[in-house]
Structures are given as C-alpha cells and as structure tokens.
Amino acid sequence: MDLKPIYKNVIEGQADAVESGVKAALAAGVDAGVILNEALIAAMDEVGNRFEDGDFFVPEMLIAARAMQAGLALLKPHLTAIDVQAAGKIAIGTVKGDLHDIGKNLVAMMLEGAGFEIVDLGVDVTPEAFVKAVQEGANLIGMSALLTTTMSNMSATIEALKAAGLREQVKVMVGGAPVTEEFARSIGADAFAPDASSATRVARQLVA
Amino acid sequence: MTELPPARPTHQFFDRQQCEVIHLAALEILRRTGARVHHPEALELLREADAIISDTNLVQFPAGLIEWALAQAPSNVTLCGRGTSQPAIRMEGMNVSFGTGSDCLNYLDPRTGEHRLFKAEDVVACIQLVDSLPEIEFCMSMGIPSDLDAISPYRHQAALMMEYTSKPVVFISGDKADCEAIVAMAAAIAGGSEALRMNPTLLCYSQITTPLNHGETSTDKLLYMAELGLPIVHMPSPMMGGTAPITMAGALALGNAEVLSGLVIHQLKNPGAPFVYGQGLHHIDMKTTISVYGAPEFELARAAVADLARYYNLPHWGYAGHTDSCVMDEQAASDATSSILVALLTGQHLAHDIGYIEAGLTTSPEMIVFSAEIINRMRHFMQGMSFDADSLALELIHQVGPGGDFLKTEHTLKNFRSFWQPVLFNRRRMHDWQKKGSKRLADQLREKTVSLMEARQPEPLSGSLKDELVYILQAAR
C-alpha cells in the first residue's frame, strides 16, 4: 500500500486525512511500525528540514505535529515494544523558577513527532523531579529556561543527577533563548539545541 | 462593541495656511519678478492670455491666469502597464508608487564590484531587474549606454524599456524629435495614439531651468506633450544656496513659481491636459558642492512639495531610494530606509531615483534590490492596525485563558502570514547565523541581486512590434 498520501497529509497538517489514511493502512495489514517510521516520522523529518531551511513557519510545523499525533494515537495499540523503544524516552520540562513553556511545548511536540516517547514534566520542575524521571526510565532529559535568573538551575539538576549516581546513564540536553553552546558545556550538559527542529536532530545523535 | 476602521500612520507637514503662504508668494514672484520664456509659440499663447511681456521674453503673470490654469489641470493621472487598460499606477490621494532614476553615466556591477561606464547590456539587465521586482512599479532608464548612439541615446533607452519591461515608463528626451519618436513607439505598442492617450503607458520628464527660465527645448517638449494630451512632469530643481535662496521657504516659493508658470503655458496649449507637479528642491553641499540626496533637508523638501501639490489637487513627483554614498554600504542602506519611509508617510505619488548612489552619478542594482526590501517593509508599517472583532480577538483570549498559549490556535495559523517576513534581513541568532555562513547583509544582498539578474526572462515583445520599434528608431535619425 502506498504510504505517500499519509506522508503528504502530515506535512500539510491534515489531521483527518492522516487518521483515515492510517486506518486504511492498518486495515490493509501494513505493519504499524512501518506506518510510523515511513509515513509519520519521515514526514515530521521533512517538516523539520523545511523549518530549518526557512520554508516552514512555527504554526505550520505545529499543525503538522498535530496531524502526526492524530495518526500516532491510532497506531499506539498496534505498536510493539521494539517500535517504541527505538527512539528513546525523554523527560522534558522548564527548570525550577521558570514558567515560560511555549518553547518547551514546541520541542516536546517535535520530539514526539520524531518518534520519541515524551514525559512532559511541565513547568517549574525541581531537580528532584528530573532525577525521579530518570529513575523511572528516561534515557534523556531536556531542560529549558527563558530567564537568565533560572538558567543556573540547569546545573543544579545536573548536580542532583550526579549525587543520585544517575549521571552516566542519562543524556542531558538544554535550550532556551539565553542558553548558548558555551553555557551548556560549562554546566556539563551533553548537548545544546537552539530551536525545536534542531532539538530533534540533537536528541537522535545523543541516543544513537 | 463599536467597530472602528483601521488606524494608519499619517503625516502632514504643511497645513492649508502654510500652503497658501507659498502659493501667494509664487503669485507675487510671477507678477512682480516674472519669468523668462525662450519660446516664440509659448510667448504668443501668453500674450493672447493677457500676460505682460517686456524685454523680448520676460513674462509677468496675472494671478487670475495662474489660478485659471490650476483649475483646468486634471486632479489625477493614471499610468498603465503594456497592453492593458487597467491602471498600474493611480496618482491620487496618499498613493505612492516607486520607480528607478534615469541617465546615470556609471554602473556599479554587483557581480564584480566594478565601478564603470554603463553599457547597453547593463541597461537591459537593470530594466529586467525592475520588471522582476513587484515593489518597483515604474521604470526610468537608470543608465546612458556608453556603447550606443551618442547623439540620441534617449530614444534607444526608451526602446529598451518598452521592450524589456511591461511596467509604465518615465522617459527623458533630448528634444521634441526624441519625444515624437518615443511616443510613436509607445503608440505602436498600445495600438494607436488614441489608445495611448486613454491608457497612457508613459510619462515625459522635462526640466525648467532655475531660476525662472523656460528654455526653448524643454518648452518644446511641454507644448508637444500638452497637444497630445499625454502626461508630463515639467519641473525645476532649485538648488538652495546656488540657484535658489538657501532658506527653504524662499526656495520652495521660487520653485513653485516656476512650476506654476510652466503649468500656465501647458494649459494654454491644451486646457485639461494631464500635468504632474514636481519640484526637485535640494541644496548644495558647501564642502563638496554636490547636490545632496541624503539629508534631512532633502526629506523635509519632499514633505513640503507633496503637501503643496495636494493643496493644488495635482498628481505629483517624488524621490526615494537614493544616496550620496559611492557604494552600496551602511550609508546607502540608511538613506534608502529613511527616504522610502518619508515617501510613504508624505504620500509622494511617483517616488523615483530608486538605485541612485554617488548623488545620482551611478546606478547600483543592489541598491534597487535593497530598496525593494525596504519598500515591502514600510508598506507593512503603513498598513497600520485593524480594529475589527477578529483583530480584537476577545473570544479567543477568553478561550485560551490565563496561562494558555496562542501558538496552537487556528487564529494564529490563519493570521501569522500578515506579519512582514524579510528576505534579506537576518533573524537568526548567533549560533545559527554562523552555521549558515556568517553572512552580513551586504553578502546576502549581492547574492540575491546576482541571482535575480541571472534568473529573469522577460516576456518578449512580439516580433512585429519589435520590428516597428526598430523602424521608428531608424526613421527618426
């Protein structure tokens, strides 16, 4: 069965068409993991590329992600553990003291679009909450801060991971308007991503 | 809730009373001082209309004659693109259309950075560039080709413009014979002189010599265009401190007297013929003696001339996108930006000289492309802000509520494209910008200009019309 229409409808943000396409593909016996990787995730990769090239804008990226999620919801009952674990499990949140979550939500949507399992810890997330998420199986954590005054809490989380003896088993990525590559290095994070689509690329490199 | 119309940025420099002062000053200059008219037919028309003529050609104008002429001239002029009756440019209200300048000797080649004499192929490339940029709405020749007929380059320039762009053309001519040849070419393309008069595709630009001198050749052109009922901008360029008083009010009054005396001659020849008000009021720089383009005084003069023309209810001529800088640099960018904003705020109907650098001695295609970006940006500024229910979005604010976000809403998806998106200007942050090659605006601009100039294929003029242009060019020799 041709998965191209699903791919195209994800890129164009047509959630209803994606749903009917996924239903038809499942009914025709196409493997759920194949639909996920070859139609949904491939489409979101293309969306990310277009965004990085300046051809797509944030609202377009968002409706594409929404269409992808509509398809994913139908696939979930059919996916095997192997399909899901392939990408990884990411716990994400804005750091303690920071309530600005638009950027974090965008990153979460794009990561989910790329096939990651997302544990959204929300806003104002304490170091302890990040530690707990890692204990519960997250192999990557993403921290975001908009304020220069809250950036320092990123390093508090990393210190807490070390104290709990978990630092070696988890990758840490950071982002947000004031965050730079240098800052990320200085606090001992594994990676920095300046925006939602590069976050996807960076996360894949980290768990590869 | 009451719905209001959109709010838009506006600007008014002169009020009615201030315009009246300049009007009455011009009447006094023309009554008391008079103007020289070096043209027998024009002198005859003036004598018949009860102007006083002494010392062979010194004409003193009664106030009533000037106000009669003002009442005859049409309040608006429209210009059409090639092959359509739909106006491309409506010179009315606060409308602004942008176009290039004419007749530079030098060309700043965007590919090599070389500053050299214009060649015919450069003029063609520039005209094609204008044709490809929607922000540039009319075309002036930009350069005098050094490798074409040195005796009458103007009709060649006009032929190139008619061939390589379908946009309205503003032409320069050496004499009446040039005008005849150029009008004949335009009429051939329009399908006859009647069609051309109803849907004019061209505007003649000619000069009055400040102070108060109507030369024979330019008056020839004025009478010819009046007779045909085709539009002309017949205007002086008073140079404050040189050919005009150094104070702006005096220079403006003098320039106004010159335009109005030209208008009288024009309307006496053919009452109701279309006339475009213009004054290239500027000043002489007392360090370098150039006539300055990049100056606050130049921009004030534009605001004054636009308000004065509006007071007379006449379509008018303006300036934008020019600089005194010798290259496409930060100075050029700053001059382009402020002059374009001033043109839009003051509602200059035909803002020309886009692409002029070195105070009008050189045309830079990069300056044209940069100006197009600024025009686009400032037109967004001029759109202002809407007050309708969808724009106030109270229902949406209520639905999203405290702590929500607007990013995912349909309202955002539907409306975000109305925000200005730059082509040349950077919005990336440092890390990302470096990754994309650390390009400065000048680098982006050069690449964009060269790619536009290489990409453009104009719609070619049909073979028979092209033959006709060639025939007219040869016959006119």
XYZ file of C-alpha atoms in Angstrom:
685
model
C 0.000 0.000 0.000
C 1.186 3.471 -0.853
C 2.009 5.434 2.314
C 2.794 8.647 0.401
C -0.636 10.254 0.944
C -0.242 9.866 4.735
C 3.240 11.385 4.497
C 1.919 14.287 2.426
C -1.076 14.891 4.702
C 1.140 15.047 7.799
C 3.295 17.702 6.127
C 0.194 19.653 5.166
C -1.293 19.306 8.657
C -4.443 17.475 7.510
C -5.228 15.552 10.716
C -8.498 13.997 9.450
C -6.878 12.730 6.277
C -3.962 11.300 8.262
C -6.387 9.438 10.530
C -8.317 7.905 7.655
C -5.062 7.060 5.865
C -3.664 5.290 8.940
C -6.936 3.370 9.455
C -6.891 2.225 5.841
C -3.244 1.172 6.060
C -3.874 -0.835 9.245
C -6.937 -2.460 7.674
C -4.809 -3.396 4.657
C -2.413 -5.138 7.019
C 0.509 -2.741 6.861
C 2.751 -3.127 9.915
C 2.205 -0.336 12.479
C 5.951 0.206 12.889
C 6.291 0.679 9.131
C 3.483 3.270 9.062
C 5.102 5.049 11.999
C 8.583 5.217 10.521
C 7.964 5.529 6.813
C 4.984 7.877 6.864
C 4.609 9.739 10.158
C 8.200 10.152 11.336
C 9.582 10.615 7.828
C 7.026 13.387 7.279
C 7.992 15.141 10.509
C 11.657 14.918 9.499
C 10.752 16.710 6.297
C 8.782 19.305 8.301
C 11.838 19.861 10.496
C 14.048 20.296 7.447
C 11.678 22.785 5.893
C 11.562 24.731 9.140
C 15.349 24.833 9.396
C 15.562 25.978 5.767
C 13.120 28.790 6.483
C 10.393 27.373 4.226
C 8.055 26.454 7.101
C 6.830 28.642 9.936
C 6.071 27.614 13.514
C 2.260 27.407 13.107
C 2.704 25.160 10.074
C 5.093 22.961 11.999
C 2.522 22.753 14.797
C -0.409 21.647 12.660
C 1.844 19.053 11.071
C 2.773 17.790 14.537
C -0.899 17.711 15.488
C -1.727 15.666 12.382
C 1.139 13.329 13.198
C -0.166 12.846 16.725
C -3.651 12.059 15.422
C -2.139 9.236 13.376
C 0.094 8.111 16.238
C -2.899 7.763 18.608
C -4.432 5.213 16.210
C -1.147 3.338 15.847
C -0.259 3.103 19.538
C -2.353 -0.011 20.372
C -0.654 -1.821 17.478
C 2.947 -0.833 18.142
C 5.308 -3.355 19.650
C 7.676 -2.511 22.470
C 10.545 -2.599 19.982
C 8.954 0.073 17.774
C 8.569 2.448 20.717
C 11.907 1.886 22.366
C 13.760 2.505 19.142
C 13.934 6.245 19.577
C 14.112 6.677 23.331
C 12.271 8.168 26.270
C 12.714 11.841 27.030
C 11.701 13.697 30.191
C 11.306 17.379 29.454
C 10.461 20.478 31.466
C 11.244 24.111 32.205
C 13.649 24.418 35.114
C 12.772 25.456 38.623
C 11.596 29.050 38.798
C 10.726 29.301 35.089
C 7.097 29.297 33.941
C 7.743 30.025 30.248
C 6.729 26.867 28.461
C 5.859 27.742 24.848
C 9.310 26.797 23.626
C 9.404 23.631 25.714
C 5.967 22.571 24.372
C 7.164 23.066 20.823
C 10.252 20.976 21.430
C 8.132 18.246 23.051
C 5.794 18.137 20.064
C 8.647 17.895 17.594
C 10.406 15.209 19.592
C 7.204 13.220 19.770
C 6.863 13.719 16.029
C 10.328 12.244 15.628
C 9.220 9.085 17.414
C 10.431 9.704 20.959
C 8.324 8.842 23.951
C 7.791 12.070 25.860
C 7.341 12.513 29.592
C 6.321 16.134 29.935
C 7.177 17.282 33.463
C 5.630 20.715 32.815
C 6.916 23.970 34.252
C 8.929 24.934 37.339
C 10.433 21.423 37.521
C 12.684 20.758 40.502
C 15.991 18.857 40.197
C 14.394 16.087 42.255
C 11.577 15.663 39.739
C 14.089 15.256 36.897
C 16.002 12.691 38.993
C 12.780 10.771 39.615
C 12.004 10.710 35.885
C 15.391 9.194 35.148
C 14.826 6.577 37.842
C 11.569 5.766 36.036
C 13.343 5.019 32.775
C 14.012 8.274 30.872
C 17.287 7.962 28.980
C 17.409 11.638 28.014
C 16.305 14.788 29.789
C 15.618 18.154 28.187
C 15.685 21.331 30.249
C 14.528 24.740 29.085
C 14.919 28.219 30.563
C 13.935 31.625 29.238
C 15.251 33.681 32.143
C 18.914 34.268 32.825
C 17.974 34.081 36.519
C 16.760 30.482 36.197
C 19.479 29.182 33.905
C 21.619 28.270 36.915
C 19.015 25.686 37.967
C 20.067 23.628 34.956
C 23.370 22.964 36.610
C 21.572 22.214 39.913
C 19.705 19.411 38.116
C 22.923 18.001 36.695
C 24.498 18.088 40.161
C 21.446 16.288 41.580
C 21.782 13.576 38.900
C 25.426 13.121 39.867
C 24.555 12.941 43.575
C 21.966 10.242 42.827
C 24.567 8.290 40.821
C 22.497 8.577 37.626
C 24.541 10.983 35.513
C 26.238 8.239 33.485
C 23.003 6.566 32.405
C 21.251 9.660 31.063
C 21.967 12.276 28.397
C 21.179 15.912 29.183
C 20.206 18.488 26.606
C 19.417 22.149 27.277
C 17.862 25.025 25.385
C 16.024 28.349 25.637
C 16.621 31.890 24.412
C 19.580 32.838 26.667
C 21.235 29.415 26.545
C 24.345 29.007 24.417
C 26.608 26.155 23.423
C 29.309 27.517 25.757
C 26.914 27.671 28.675
C 25.785 24.100 28.002
C 29.398 22.930 28.057
C 30.226 24.899 31.183
C 27.485 23.216 33.250
C 28.368 19.752 31.933
C 25.325 19.177 29.706
C 25.757 16.748 26.796
C 24.194 18.977 24.152
C 22.538 22.252 23.320
C 19.761 22.871 20.799
C 18.716 26.382 19.800
C 15.263 25.505 18.435
C 12.622 22.793 18.126
C 13.763 21.189 14.901
C 17.440 21.078 15.823
C 16.400 19.570 19.181
C 15.138 16.566 17.235
C 18.422 16.159 15.414
C 20.464 16.609 18.585
C 18.330 14.121 20.548
C 18.804 11.477 17.846
C 22.560 11.958 17.931
C 22.594 11.629 21.724
C 20.728 8.326 21.858
C 22.293 6.818 18.749
C -18.524 46.892 20.885
C -18.024 49.672 18.298
C -16.053 48.663 15.246
C -13.590 51.278 14.059
C -11.814 51.465 10.695
C -8.107 50.530 10.677
C -5.618 53.016 12.136
C -2.798 54.040 9.797
C 0.362 56.103 10.325
C -0.101 59.541 8.796
C 1.978 62.603 8.278
C 1.147 66.173 7.409
C 3.835 68.818 7.248
C 2.021 71.906 5.906
C -1.451 72.968 6.876
C -3.681 74.928 4.478
C -2.482 78.279 5.686
C 1.184 77.387 5.186
C 0.457 76.132 1.664
C -1.350 79.385 0.978
C 1.704 81.410 2.005
C 3.813 79.549 -0.570
C 1.053 79.900 -3.177
C 0.700 83.659 -2.662
C 4.488 84.041 -2.652
C 4.653 82.333 -6.052
C 1.898 84.588 -7.405
C 3.887 87.607 -6.252
C 7.122 86.337 -7.827
C 5.344 85.727 -11.137
C 3.521 89.066 -11.092
C 6.410 91.198 -9.909
C 9.623 89.464 -10.979
C 8.280 87.394 -13.861
C 9.949 84.559 -15.754
C 11.909 84.345 -18.985
C 10.254 82.251 -21.691
C 12.588 81.411 -24.570
C 9.937 80.053 -26.911
C 8.026 82.010 -29.583
C 4.832 79.927 -29.553
C 4.656 79.957 -25.763
C 5.154 83.736 -25.731
C 2.337 84.099 -28.248
C -0.010 81.968 -26.130
C 0.870 84.051 -23.057
C 0.406 87.354 -24.855
C -3.048 86.279 -26.039
C -3.914 85.354 -22.462
C -3.105 88.861 -21.218
C 0.279 88.190 -19.657
C 2.615 91.198 -19.791
C 5.703 90.666 -21.955
C 8.660 93.042 -21.897
C 12.344 92.930 -22.814
C 11.623 90.397 -25.589
C 10.768 87.437 -23.382
C 10.265 88.482 -19.756
C 6.738 87.435 -18.831
C 4.736 88.785 -15.899
C 1.748 86.677 -14.989
C -1.570 87.985 -13.666
C -2.715 85.991 -10.627
C -6.016 85.134 -12.298
C -4.233 83.433 -15.202
C -2.343 81.150 -12.833
C -5.436 80.245 -10.873
C -7.277 79.613 -14.141
C -4.561 77.144 -15.164
C -4.739 75.399 -11.760
C -8.473 74.960 -12.231
C -8.034 73.346 -15.688
C -5.485 70.646 -14.919
C -6.913 67.206 -14.056
C -6.671 66.136 -10.429
C -5.367 62.678 -11.146
C -3.246 60.821 -13.665
C -3.127 57.080 -14.135
C -0.421 55.096 -15.881
C -0.968 51.651 -17.359
C 1.294 48.699 -17.999
C 1.849 47.443 -21.520
C -1.238 46.043 -23.220
C -3.894 46.749 -20.584
C -6.387 49.463 -19.724
C -6.125 48.562 -16.050
C -4.184 51.295 -14.217
C -0.867 50.136 -12.805
C -0.368 53.464 -11.056
C -3.057 55.759 -9.752
C -1.598 59.130 -8.824
C -4.201 60.150 -6.268
C -4.726 60.563 -2.533
C -1.859 59.164 -0.474
C -0.916 56.514 -3.072
C 2.806 56.008 -3.560
C 4.476 54.187 -6.449
C 8.213 53.629 -6.616
C 10.481 53.703 -9.645
C 14.105 53.973 -10.635
C 16.080 57.046 -11.724
C 17.400 57.916 -15.156
C 20.570 58.561 -17.037
C 23.468 57.643 -14.781
C 26.800 57.529 -16.560
C 28.178 54.886 -14.235
C 27.199 51.385 -13.276
C 28.222 49.530 -10.112
C 28.364 45.915 -11.257
C 27.039 43.620 -8.494
C 28.920 40.619 -9.878
C 32.390 42.149 -9.862
C 32.020 45.220 -7.662
C 33.479 47.192 -10.564
C 32.501 50.872 -10.993
C 32.479 51.622 -14.715
C 30.605 53.238 -17.602
C 27.115 51.928 -18.402
C 26.769 49.651 -21.409
C 23.574 48.795 -23.264
C 23.606 45.276 -21.821
C 23.753 46.744 -18.300
C 20.739 48.930 -19.036
C 18.861 45.866 -20.284
C 19.866 43.880 -17.179
C 18.677 46.720 -14.926
C 15.364 47.047 -16.769
C 14.801 43.302 -16.433
C 15.590 43.562 -12.741
C 12.948 46.292 -12.372
C 10.491 44.127 -14.271
C 11.071 41.265 -11.836
C 10.597 43.268 -8.617
C 6.936 43.856 -7.731
C 7.909 46.678 -5.363
C 9.278 48.753 -8.251
C 6.235 49.930 -10.186
C 7.631 52.152 -12.917
C 10.841 52.276 -14.869
C 13.268 55.052 -15.733
C 16.290 54.126 -17.824
C 18.863 54.098 -14.970
C 21.835 54.483 -17.325
C 23.052 56.101 -20.510
C 24.713 53.323 -22.531
C 28.210 54.442 -23.486
C 28.278 51.970 -26.369
C 25.106 53.152 -28.141
C 24.266 56.094 -30.401
C 25.814 59.067 -28.596
C 23.675 61.597 -30.475
C 20.273 60.402 -29.406
C 20.665 57.851 -26.609
C 17.243 58.728 -25.193
C 15.104 57.084 -27.831
C 17.294 53.984 -27.601
C 16.856 53.899 -23.840
C 13.097 54.272 -24.244
C 13.020 51.464 -26.817
C 14.912 49.195 -24.417
C 12.467 49.990 -21.609
C 9.461 49.287 -23.818
C 10.994 46.038 -24.956
C 12.181 44.673 -21.616
C 9.511 45.733 -19.158
C 5.743 45.822 -19.275
C 5.656 48.410 -16.474
C 4.903 52.104 -17.061
C 7.896 54.051 -18.333
C 9.077 57.551 -17.440
C 11.263 58.840 -20.243
C 13.854 61.550 -20.744
C 14.334 63.156 -24.134
C 16.971 65.372 -25.696
C 14.452 67.320 -27.740
C 10.989 67.284 -29.273
C 12.130 64.890 -32.029
C 13.059 62.370 -29.320
C 9.597 62.829 -27.790
C 7.994 62.210 -31.165
C 9.951 59.016 -31.740
C 9.327 57.729 -28.208
C 5.596 58.498 -28.313
C 5.381 56.824 -31.753
C 6.928 53.662 -30.306
C 4.558 53.667 -27.331
C 1.596 54.275 -29.640
C 2.657 51.358 -31.851
C 2.685 49.068 -28.807
C -0.584 50.487 -27.404
C -2.350 50.082 -30.745
C -2.634 53.718 -31.792
C -2.366 57.204 -30.340
C -5.974 57.323 -29.128
C -5.441 54.129 -27.142
C -2.218 55.570 -25.739
C -3.971 58.777 -24.665
C -6.743 56.859 -22.909
C -4.357 54.360 -21.257
C -1.009 56.115 -21.105
C 1.964 53.822 -20.511
C 4.471 56.626 -20.307
C 5.227 59.930 -18.656
C 7.585 62.557 -20.034
C 10.079 64.107 -17.609
C 11.432 67.537 -18.508
C 13.197 70.336 -16.701
C 12.624 74.028 -16.106
C 15.872 75.943 -15.567
C 16.012 77.597 -12.166
C 15.786 80.490 -11.512
C 12.743 81.424 -13.599
C 13.932 80.353 -17.045
C 11.816 78.385 -19.504
C 14.281 77.081 -22.078
C 13.341 76.609 -25.712
C 13.886 72.843 -25.925
C 12.089 71.956 -22.720
C 9.177 74.254 -23.572
C 9.017 72.496 -26.956
C 8.524 69.193 -25.165
C 5.966 70.751 -22.811
C 3.836 72.030 -25.669
C 4.145 68.786 -27.607
C 3.001 66.605 -24.701
C 0.169 69.077 -23.924
C -1.013 68.920 -27.506
C -1.128 65.114 -27.427
C -2.839 65.073 -24.046
C -0.116 62.787 -22.670
C 1.207 63.295 -19.136
C 4.340 65.287 -18.382
C 6.197 66.205 -15.220
C 7.726 69.560 -16.089
C 9.726 70.711 -13.141
C 12.580 72.761 -11.759
C 15.289 71.569 -9.380
C 16.004 74.645 -7.270
C 19.345 74.250 -5.528
C 19.249 76.016 -2.176
C 22.299 78.229 -1.837
C 23.047 78.017 -5.579
C 20.182 78.642 -7.989
C 17.702 79.401 -5.196
C 17.678 81.075 -1.779
C 19.379 78.984 0.876
C 16.260 79.187 3.037
C 13.720 76.502 2.279
C 10.637 78.733 2.272
C 12.152 81.053 -0.337
C 13.426 78.203 -2.492
C 10.069 76.459 -2.306
C 8.244 79.666 -3.296
C 10.641 80.178 -6.208
C 10.274 76.583 -7.377
C 6.508 76.870 -7.046
C 6.529 79.979 -9.245
C 8.485 78.038 -11.861
C 6.120 75.050 -11.870
C 3.018 77.235 -11.970
C 4.331 79.327 -14.871
C 5.056 76.073 -16.729
C 1.544 74.889 -15.935
C 0.083 78.099 -17.411
C 1.913 77.551 -20.724
C 0.847 73.896 -20.722
C -2.819 74.589 -20.062
C -2.943 77.464 -22.554
C -1.832 74.994 -25.225
C -4.443 72.384 -24.302
C -6.701 73.033 -21.325
C -7.237 69.861 -19.290
C -4.083 68.096 -20.495
C -2.527 65.955 -17.707
C 0.232 67.682 -15.747
C 2.290 66.274 -12.873
C 3.519 68.715 -10.224
C 7.185 68.337 -9.294
C 9.998 70.222 -7.618
C 13.436 68.697 -7.179
C 14.184 71.103 -4.348
C 17.558 70.263 -2.789
C 20.671 72.009 -1.515
C 24.288 72.441 -2.468
C 26.807 70.957 -0.051
C 29.214 73.761 0.752
C 32.126 71.383 1.333
C 31.945 69.290 -1.817
C 29.480 71.300 -3.992
C 27.414 68.192 -4.751
C 23.635 68.442 -4.815
C 22.765 66.468 -1.737
C 20.366 63.496 -1.672
C 20.931 62.060 1.795
C 19.869 64.838 4.136
C 17.050 65.771 6.485
C 16.549 68.948 4.444
C 16.024 66.866 1.306
C 13.345 64.868 3.106
C 11.659 67.982 4.502
C 11.591 69.380 0.969
C 9.817 66.190 -0.190
C 7.189 66.575 2.514
C 6.710 70.244 1.576
C 6.350 69.563 -2.163
C 3.895 66.696 -1.575
C 1.688 68.800 0.693
C 1.820 71.703 -1.736
C 0.814 69.504 -4.682
C -2.032 68.063 -2.624
C -3.150 71.611 -1.788
C -3.361 72.182 -5.563
C -5.068 68.819 -6.021
C -2.421 67.844 -8.590
C -0.659 64.499 -9.014
C 2.979 64.858 -8.087
C 6.529 63.646 -8.361
C 8.755 62.396 -5.547
C 12.080 60.860 -4.598
C 13.265 57.763 -2.714
C 15.900 55.051 -2.532
C 18.925 57.233 -3.298
C 22.193 58.092 -1.552
C 25.351 60.171 -1.740
C 27.463 57.146 -0.832
C 29.728 55.834 -3.607
C 28.991 52.174 -2.874
C 26.164 50.010 -1.532
C 27.076 50.334 2.125
C 25.600 51.243 5.510
C 25.154 54.876 4.436
C 23.253 53.810 1.334
C 21.058 51.484 3.394
C 20.282 54.224 5.888
C 19.436 56.744 3.139
C 17.229 54.248 1.319
C 15.358 53.415 4.507
C 14.615 56.951 5.620
C 13.735 58.254 2.156
C 11.338 55.381 1.466
C 9.578 55.847 4.785
C 9.286 59.596 4.131
C 7.890 58.929 0.628
C 5.186 56.660 2.063
C 4.315 58.895 5.010
C 4.083 62.001 2.842
C 2.213 60.237 0.025
C 4.582 61.062 -2.862
C 2.720 59.753 -5.909
C 5.707 58.816 -8.075
C 8.812 58.321 -5.964
C 11.719 57.935 -8.381
C 15.517 57.551 -8.188
C 15.466 54.108 -6.555
C 19.023 52.785 -7.006
C 20.873 56.096 -7.284
C 24.214 56.189 -5.497
C 27.052 58.737 -5.674
C 24.404 61.506 -5.626
C 22.892 60.349 -8.899
C 26.038 59.663 -10.919
C 25.862 55.880 -10.525
C 23.134 53.246 -10.513
C 23.550 50.222 -8.260
C 21.308 47.184 -8.874
C 21.982 46.167 -5.279
C 20.536 49.476 -4.098
C 17.410 48.698 -6.140
C 17.037 45.243 -4.581
C 17.716 46.590 -1.088
C 15.173 49.376 -1.610
C 12.587 46.814 -2.720
C 13.007 45.027 0.622
C 12.570 48.315 2.493
C 9.529 49.295 0.410
C 7.994 45.970 1.304
C 8.770 46.507 4.971
C 7.496 50.078 5.097
C 4.310 49.201 3.217
C 3.582 46.804 6.079
C 4.194 49.644 8.511
C 1.790 51.845 6.545
C -0.967 49.208 6.721
C -1.325 50.113 10.382
C -3.636 48.064 12.572
C -7.184 46.750 12.361
C -9.859 47.188 14.992
C -12.453 44.662 13.823
C -13.812 41.890 16.042
C -11.466 39.257 14.635
C -8.495 41.519 15.342
C -9.579 42.346 18.879
C -9.982 38.573 19.382
C -11.794 38.813 22.704
C -13.446 35.412 22.291
C -10.070 33.828 21.605
C -8.478 35.493 24.631
C -11.310 34.121 26.735
C -10.941 30.602 25.325
C -7.174 30.438 25.784
C -7.437 31.910 29.273
C -4.741 32.620 31.867
C -1.564 30.598 31.375
C -2.523 29.209 27.950
C -0.816 29.876 24.685
C -1.904 31.295 21.333
C 0.650 29.471 19.257
C -1.510 26.454 18.550
C -4.731 28.335 17.777
C -6.375 28.442 14.349
C -6.434 32.228 14.690
C -2.642 32.299 14.759
C -2.361 29.879 11.868
C -4.818 31.951 9.838
C -3.187 35.302 10.517
C 0.538 34.905 11.106
C 1.413 35.407 7.444
C 0.187 39.000 7.578
C 3.367 39.831 9.512
C 6.271 41.063 7.453
C 8.868 38.422 6.592
C 12.232 39.748 5.437
C 14.109 38.221 2.543
C 17.480 39.842 3.216
C 17.400 40.779 6.883
C 18.752 38.283 9.395
C 16.652 36.980 12.266
C 18.794 34.003 13.206
C 20.673 34.002 16.467
C 24.452 33.973 16.533
C 24.995 30.216 16.659
C 22.613 29.538 13.800
C 23.769 32.568 11.800
C 27.372 31.400 11.980
C 26.318 27.931 10.905
C 24.658 29.436 7.822
C 27.893 31.071 6.757
C 28.037 34.269 8.886
C 26.643 36.307 6.009
C 26.363 40.040 6.507
C 23.530 41.962 4.868
C 25.897 43.043 2.080
C 26.712 39.397 1.269
C 23.048 38.412 1.215
C 22.218 41.417 -0.934
C 24.906 40.710 -3.509
C 23.861 37.056 -3.828
C 20.181 37.933 -4.115
C 20.814 40.645 -6.702
C 23.005 38.463 -8.870
C 20.543 35.561 -8.711
C 17.624 37.837 -9.667
C 19.607 39.278 -12.573
C 20.545 35.833 -13.812
C 17.089 34.320 -13.417
C 14.899 36.841 -15.140
C 13.468 36.086 -18.568
C 11.224 38.942 -19.642
C 8.091 38.486 -21.676
C 9.347 39.319 -25.142
C 7.654 41.905 -27.290
C 6.032 40.306 -30.332
C 8.288 40.166 -33.394
C 6.252 42.637 -35.459
C 6.172 45.229 -32.658
C 9.906 44.874 -32.211
C 10.361 45.471 -35.942
C 8.217 48.558 -35.622
C 10.393 49.945 -32.796
C 13.492 49.363 -34.903
C 11.824 51.063 -37.874
C 10.870 54.115 -35.800
C 14.380 54.326 -34.346
C 15.922 54.254 -37.826
C 13.371 56.606 -39.420
C 13.949 59.162 -36.680
C 17.650 59.508 -37.392
